[in-house]
PDB file of C-alpha atoms in Angstrom:
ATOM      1  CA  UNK A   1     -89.784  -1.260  51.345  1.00 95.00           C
ATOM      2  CA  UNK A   2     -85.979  -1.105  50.251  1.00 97.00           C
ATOM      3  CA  UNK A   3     -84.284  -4.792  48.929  1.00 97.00           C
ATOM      4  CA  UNK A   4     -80.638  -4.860  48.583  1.00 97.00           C
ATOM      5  CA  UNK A   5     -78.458  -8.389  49.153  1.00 96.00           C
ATOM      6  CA  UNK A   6     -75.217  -9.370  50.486  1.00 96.00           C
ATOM      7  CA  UNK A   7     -73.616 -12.120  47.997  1.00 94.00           C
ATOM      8  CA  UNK A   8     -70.167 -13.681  48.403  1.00 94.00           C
ATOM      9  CA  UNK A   9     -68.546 -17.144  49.129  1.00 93.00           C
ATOM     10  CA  UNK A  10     -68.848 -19.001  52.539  1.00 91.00           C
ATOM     11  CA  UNK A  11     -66.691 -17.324  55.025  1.00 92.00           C
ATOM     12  CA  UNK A  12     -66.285 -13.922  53.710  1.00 94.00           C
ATOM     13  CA  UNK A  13     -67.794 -12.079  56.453  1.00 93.00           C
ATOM     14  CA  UNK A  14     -70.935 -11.392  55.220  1.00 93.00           C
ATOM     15  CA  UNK A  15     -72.793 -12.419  58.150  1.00 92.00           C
ATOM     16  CA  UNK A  16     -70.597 -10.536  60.613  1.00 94.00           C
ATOM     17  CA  UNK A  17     -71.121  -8.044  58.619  1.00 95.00           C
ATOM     18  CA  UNK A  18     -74.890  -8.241  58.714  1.00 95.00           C
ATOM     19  CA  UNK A  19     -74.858  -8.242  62.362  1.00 94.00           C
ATOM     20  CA  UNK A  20     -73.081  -5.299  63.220  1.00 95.00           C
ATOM     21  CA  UNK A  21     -75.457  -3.129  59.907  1.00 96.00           C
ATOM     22  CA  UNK A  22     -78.469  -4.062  61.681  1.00 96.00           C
ATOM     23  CA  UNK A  23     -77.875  -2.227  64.657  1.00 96.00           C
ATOM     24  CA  UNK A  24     -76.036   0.804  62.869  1.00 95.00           C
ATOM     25  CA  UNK A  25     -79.195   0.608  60.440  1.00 97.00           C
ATOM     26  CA  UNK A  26     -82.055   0.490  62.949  1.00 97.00           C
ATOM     27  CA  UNK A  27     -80.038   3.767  65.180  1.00 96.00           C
ATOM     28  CA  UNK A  28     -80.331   5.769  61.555  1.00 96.00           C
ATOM     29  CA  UNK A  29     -84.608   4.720  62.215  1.00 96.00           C
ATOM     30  CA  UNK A  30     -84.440   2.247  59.939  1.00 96.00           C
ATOM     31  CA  UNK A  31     -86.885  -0.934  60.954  1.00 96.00           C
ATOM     32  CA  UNK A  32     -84.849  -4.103  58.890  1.00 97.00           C
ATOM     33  CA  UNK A  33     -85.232  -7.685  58.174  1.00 95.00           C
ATOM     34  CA  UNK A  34     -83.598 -10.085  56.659  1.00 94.00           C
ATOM     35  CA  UNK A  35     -84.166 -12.853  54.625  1.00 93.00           C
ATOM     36  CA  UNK A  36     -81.242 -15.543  54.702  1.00 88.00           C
ATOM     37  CA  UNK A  37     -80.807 -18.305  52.160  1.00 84.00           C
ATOM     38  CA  UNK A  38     -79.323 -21.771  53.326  1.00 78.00           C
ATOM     39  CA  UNK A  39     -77.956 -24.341  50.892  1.00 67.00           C
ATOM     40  CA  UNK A  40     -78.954 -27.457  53.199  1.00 67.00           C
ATOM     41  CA  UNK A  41     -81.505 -29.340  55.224  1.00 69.00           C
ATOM     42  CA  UNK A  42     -81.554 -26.888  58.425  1.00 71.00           C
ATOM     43  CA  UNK A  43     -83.860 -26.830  61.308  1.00 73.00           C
ATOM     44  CA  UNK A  44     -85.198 -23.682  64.004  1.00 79.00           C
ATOM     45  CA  UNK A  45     -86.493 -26.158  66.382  1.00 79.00           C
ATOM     46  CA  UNK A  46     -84.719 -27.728  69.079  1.00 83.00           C
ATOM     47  CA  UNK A  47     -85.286 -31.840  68.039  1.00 88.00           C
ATOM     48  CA  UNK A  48     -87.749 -33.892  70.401  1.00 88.00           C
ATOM     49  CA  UNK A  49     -89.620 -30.495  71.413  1.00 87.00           C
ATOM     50  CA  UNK A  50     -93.325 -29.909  70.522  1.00 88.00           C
ATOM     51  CA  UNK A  51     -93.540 -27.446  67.459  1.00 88.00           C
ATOM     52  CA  UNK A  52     -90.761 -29.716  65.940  1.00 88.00           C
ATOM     53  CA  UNK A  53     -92.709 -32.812  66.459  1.00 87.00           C
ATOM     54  CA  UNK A  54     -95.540 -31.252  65.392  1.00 90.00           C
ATOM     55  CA  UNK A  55     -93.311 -30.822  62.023  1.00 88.00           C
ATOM     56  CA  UNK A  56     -92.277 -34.158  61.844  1.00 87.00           C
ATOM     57  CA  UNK A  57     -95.621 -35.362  62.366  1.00 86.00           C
ATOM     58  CA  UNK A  58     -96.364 -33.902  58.918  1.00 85.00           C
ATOM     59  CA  UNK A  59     -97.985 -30.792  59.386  1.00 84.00           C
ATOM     60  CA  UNK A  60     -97.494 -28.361  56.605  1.00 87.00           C
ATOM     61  CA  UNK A  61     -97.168 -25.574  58.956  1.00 87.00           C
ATOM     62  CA  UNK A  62     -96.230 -24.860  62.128  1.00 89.00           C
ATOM     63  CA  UNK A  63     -96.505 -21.697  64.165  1.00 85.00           C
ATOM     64  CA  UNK A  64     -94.498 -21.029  67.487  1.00 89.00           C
ATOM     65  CA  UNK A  65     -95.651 -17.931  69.374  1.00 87.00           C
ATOM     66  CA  UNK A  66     -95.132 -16.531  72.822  1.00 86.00           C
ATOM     67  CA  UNK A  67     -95.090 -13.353  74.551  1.00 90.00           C
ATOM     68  CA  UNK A  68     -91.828 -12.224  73.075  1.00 90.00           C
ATOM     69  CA  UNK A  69     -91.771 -13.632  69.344  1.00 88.00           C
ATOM     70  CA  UNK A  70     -93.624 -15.856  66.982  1.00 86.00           C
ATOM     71  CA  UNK A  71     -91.931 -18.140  63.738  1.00 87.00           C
ATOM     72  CA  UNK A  72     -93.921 -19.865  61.265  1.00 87.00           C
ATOM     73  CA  UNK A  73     -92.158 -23.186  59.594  1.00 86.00           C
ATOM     74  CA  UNK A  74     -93.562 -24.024  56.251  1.00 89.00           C
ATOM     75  CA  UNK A  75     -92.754 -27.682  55.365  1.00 87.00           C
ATOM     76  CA  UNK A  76     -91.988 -27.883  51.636  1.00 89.00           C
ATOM     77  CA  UNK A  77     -92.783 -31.602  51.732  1.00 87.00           C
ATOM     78  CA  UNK A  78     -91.133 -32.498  48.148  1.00 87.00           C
ATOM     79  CA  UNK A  79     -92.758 -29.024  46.779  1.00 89.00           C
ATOM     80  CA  UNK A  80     -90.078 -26.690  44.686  1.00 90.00           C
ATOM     81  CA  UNK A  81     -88.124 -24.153  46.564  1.00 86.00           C
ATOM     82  CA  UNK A  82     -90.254 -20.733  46.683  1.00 88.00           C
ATOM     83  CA  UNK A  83     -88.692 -18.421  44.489  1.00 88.00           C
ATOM     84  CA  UNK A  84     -87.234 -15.136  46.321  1.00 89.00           C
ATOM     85  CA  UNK A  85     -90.539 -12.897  45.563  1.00 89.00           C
ATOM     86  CA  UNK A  86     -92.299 -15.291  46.943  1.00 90.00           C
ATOM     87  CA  UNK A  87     -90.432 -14.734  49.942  1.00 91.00           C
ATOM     88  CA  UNK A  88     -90.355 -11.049  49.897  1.00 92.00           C
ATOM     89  CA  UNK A  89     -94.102 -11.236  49.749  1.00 89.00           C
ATOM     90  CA  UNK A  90     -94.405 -13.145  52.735  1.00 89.00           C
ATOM     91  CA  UNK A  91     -92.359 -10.504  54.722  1.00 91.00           C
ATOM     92  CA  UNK A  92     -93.953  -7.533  57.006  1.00 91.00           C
ATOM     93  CA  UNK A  93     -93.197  -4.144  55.899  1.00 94.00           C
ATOM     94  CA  UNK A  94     -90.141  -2.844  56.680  1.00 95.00           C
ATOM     95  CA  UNK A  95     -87.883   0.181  55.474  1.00 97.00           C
ATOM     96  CA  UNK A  96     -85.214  -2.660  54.433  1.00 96.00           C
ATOM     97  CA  UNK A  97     -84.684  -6.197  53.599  1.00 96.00           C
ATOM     98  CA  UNK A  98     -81.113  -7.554  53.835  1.00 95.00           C
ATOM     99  CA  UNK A  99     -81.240 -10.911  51.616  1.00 93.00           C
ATOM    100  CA  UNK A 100     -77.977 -12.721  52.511  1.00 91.00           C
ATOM    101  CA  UNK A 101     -76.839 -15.392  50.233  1.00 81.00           C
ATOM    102  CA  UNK A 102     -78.995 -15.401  47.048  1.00 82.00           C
ATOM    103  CA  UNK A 103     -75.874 -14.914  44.421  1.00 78.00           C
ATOM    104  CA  UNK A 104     -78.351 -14.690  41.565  1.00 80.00           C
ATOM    105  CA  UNK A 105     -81.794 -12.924  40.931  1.00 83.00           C
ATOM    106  CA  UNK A 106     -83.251  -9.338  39.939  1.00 89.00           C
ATOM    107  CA  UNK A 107     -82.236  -7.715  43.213  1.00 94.00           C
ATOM    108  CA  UNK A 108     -79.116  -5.760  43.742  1.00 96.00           C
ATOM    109  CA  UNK A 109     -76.271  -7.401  45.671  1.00 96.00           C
ATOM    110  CA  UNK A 110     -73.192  -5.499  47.199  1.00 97.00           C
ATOM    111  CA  UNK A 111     -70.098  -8.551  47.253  1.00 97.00           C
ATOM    112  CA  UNK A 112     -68.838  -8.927  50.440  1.00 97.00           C
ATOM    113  CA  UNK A 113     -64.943 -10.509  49.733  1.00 97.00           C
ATOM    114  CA  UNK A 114     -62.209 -11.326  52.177  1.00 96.00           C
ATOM    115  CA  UNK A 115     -58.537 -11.493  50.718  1.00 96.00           C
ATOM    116  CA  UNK A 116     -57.885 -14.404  53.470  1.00 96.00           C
ATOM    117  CA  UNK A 117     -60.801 -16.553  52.060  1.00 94.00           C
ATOM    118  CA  UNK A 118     -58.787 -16.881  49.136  1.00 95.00           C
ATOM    119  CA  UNK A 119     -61.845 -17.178  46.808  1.00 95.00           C
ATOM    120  CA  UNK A 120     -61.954 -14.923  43.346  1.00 94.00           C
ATOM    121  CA  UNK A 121     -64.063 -12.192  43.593  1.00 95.00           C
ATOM    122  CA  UNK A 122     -67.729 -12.590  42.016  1.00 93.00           C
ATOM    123  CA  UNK A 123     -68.752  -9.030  40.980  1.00 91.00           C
ATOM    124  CA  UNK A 124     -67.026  -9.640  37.469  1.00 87.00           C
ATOM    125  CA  UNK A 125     -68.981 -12.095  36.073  1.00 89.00           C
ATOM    126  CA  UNK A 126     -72.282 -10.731  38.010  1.00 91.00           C
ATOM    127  CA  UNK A 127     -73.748  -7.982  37.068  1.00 90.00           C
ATOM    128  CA  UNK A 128     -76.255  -7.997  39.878  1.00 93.00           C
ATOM    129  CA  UNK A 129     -73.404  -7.039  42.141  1.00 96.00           C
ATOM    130  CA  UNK A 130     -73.620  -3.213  42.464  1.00 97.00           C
ATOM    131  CA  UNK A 131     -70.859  -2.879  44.995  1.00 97.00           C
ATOM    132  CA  UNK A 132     -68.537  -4.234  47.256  1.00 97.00           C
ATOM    133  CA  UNK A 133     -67.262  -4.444  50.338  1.00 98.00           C
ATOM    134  CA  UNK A 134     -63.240  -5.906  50.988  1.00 97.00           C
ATOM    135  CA  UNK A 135     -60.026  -5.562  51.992  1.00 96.00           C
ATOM    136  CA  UNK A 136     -59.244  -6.235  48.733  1.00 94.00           C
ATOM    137  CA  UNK A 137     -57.314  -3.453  46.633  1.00 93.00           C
ATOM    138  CA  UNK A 138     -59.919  -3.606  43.811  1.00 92.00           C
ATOM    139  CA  UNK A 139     -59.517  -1.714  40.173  1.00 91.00           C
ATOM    140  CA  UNK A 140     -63.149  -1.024  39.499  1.00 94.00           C
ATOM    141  CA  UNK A 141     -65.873   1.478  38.918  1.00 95.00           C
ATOM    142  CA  UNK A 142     -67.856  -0.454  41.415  1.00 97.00           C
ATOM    143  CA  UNK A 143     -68.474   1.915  44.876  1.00 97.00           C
ATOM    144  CA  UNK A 144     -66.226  -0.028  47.595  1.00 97.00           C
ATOM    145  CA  UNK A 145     -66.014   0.088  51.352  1.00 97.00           C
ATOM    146  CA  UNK A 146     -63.544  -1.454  53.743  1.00 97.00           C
ATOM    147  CA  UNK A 147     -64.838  -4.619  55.256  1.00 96.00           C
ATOM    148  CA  UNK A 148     -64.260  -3.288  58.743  1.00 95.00           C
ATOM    149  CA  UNK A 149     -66.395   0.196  57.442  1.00 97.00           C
ATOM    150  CA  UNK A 150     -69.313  -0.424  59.158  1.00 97.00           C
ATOM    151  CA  UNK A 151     -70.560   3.420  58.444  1.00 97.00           C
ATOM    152  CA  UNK A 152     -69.322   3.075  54.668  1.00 98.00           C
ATOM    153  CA  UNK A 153     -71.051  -0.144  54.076  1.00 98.00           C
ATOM    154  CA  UNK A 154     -74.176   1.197  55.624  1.00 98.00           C
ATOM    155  CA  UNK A 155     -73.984   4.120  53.462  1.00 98.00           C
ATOM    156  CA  UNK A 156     -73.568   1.842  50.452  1.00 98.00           C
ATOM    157  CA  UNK A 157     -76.820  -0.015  51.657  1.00 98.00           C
ATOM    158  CA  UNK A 158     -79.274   2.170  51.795  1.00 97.00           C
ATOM    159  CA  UNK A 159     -77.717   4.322  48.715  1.00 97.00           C
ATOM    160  CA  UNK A 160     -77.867   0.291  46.274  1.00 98.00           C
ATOM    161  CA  UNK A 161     -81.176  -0.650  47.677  1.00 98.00           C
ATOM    162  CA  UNK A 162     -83.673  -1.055  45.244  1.00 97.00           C
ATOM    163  CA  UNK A 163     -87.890  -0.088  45.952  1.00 97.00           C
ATOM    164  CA  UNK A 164     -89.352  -4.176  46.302  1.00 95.00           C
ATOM    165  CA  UNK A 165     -91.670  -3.099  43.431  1.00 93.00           C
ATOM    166  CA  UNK A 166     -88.658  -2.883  41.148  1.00 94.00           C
ATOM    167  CA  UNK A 167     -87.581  -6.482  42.374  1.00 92.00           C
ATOM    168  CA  UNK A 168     -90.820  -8.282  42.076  1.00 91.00           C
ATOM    169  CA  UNK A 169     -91.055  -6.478  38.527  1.00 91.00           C
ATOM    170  CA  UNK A 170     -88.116  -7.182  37.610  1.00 90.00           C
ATOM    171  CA  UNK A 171     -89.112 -10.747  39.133  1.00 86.00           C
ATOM    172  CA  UNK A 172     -92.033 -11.414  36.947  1.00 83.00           C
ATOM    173  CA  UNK A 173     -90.394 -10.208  34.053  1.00 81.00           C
ATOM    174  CA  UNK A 174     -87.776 -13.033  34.484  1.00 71.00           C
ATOM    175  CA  UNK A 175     -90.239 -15.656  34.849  1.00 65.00           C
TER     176      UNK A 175
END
């Protein structure tokens, strides 16, 4: 299992351009997941329906299946964030997980940057960032793809990925 991340500021493109590497990704045979990091309260469950007042209820987790997919919920409850390898442990295997929005940590992270946004760039005070993808005319030793470059950036992906070993390592060591 490959972990690479996609770091940059709100509204740089960086999920757009997660949905359209998926697909490219999985027709190279690639089997990807993603782990995606929100900055607020957020909910999966449609208020007033039963998993979600199963949550509210106090139950520390709650799993959803049916015939077509399953999610687990895990309630923190006042407990401290998990750390990302915590996460990544938790995950199935896979040939790639996509972490979108974790700006810091062990794992390598390819900036996504919009000129529009009108936000500075991140990679030059981060030297997590291994790469970038803009439509930004960027001086740098950095590899760079077009924002629009869905090939490129895919390229970039799987060639900045790092073995999850490396991250968890590199996780522990950090501890």
């Amino acid at each position: 299992m490959n972990v690479i991340g996609l770091a940059g500021w709100s509204g740089a493109g960086k999920t757009t351009l997660l949905t359209r590497l998926i697909p490219h990704l999985i027709a190279q045979g690639l089997r990807v997941s993603v782990i995606k990091h929100a900055h607020h309260k957020f909910d999966v469950d449609v208020p007033g329906k039963d998993s979600w007042r199963h949550r509210e209820a106090g139950a520390a987790e709650v799993l959803v299946a049916s015939g077509t997919r399953w999610a687990l919920m895990h309630e923190l409850r006042g407990a401290a964030e998990p750390s990302l390898a915590d996460l990544l442990a938790k995950m199935s295997p896979v040939d790639l997980v996509i972490i979108e929005g974790y700006k810091a940590g062990p794992h390598h992270r390819i900036e996504v940057h919009r000129v529009a946004n009108g936000k500075p760039l991140l990679f030059p005070n981060d030297p997590g960032i291994v790469g970038l993808v803009t439509d930004a005319a960027v001086e740098t030793a950095l590899p760079r793809v077009d924002l629009d470059d869905v090939t490129g950036a895919a390229a970039l992906v799987r060639r900045l990925a790092m073995p999850l070993a490396d991250v968890l390592a590199l996780s522990k060591a950090g501890e």
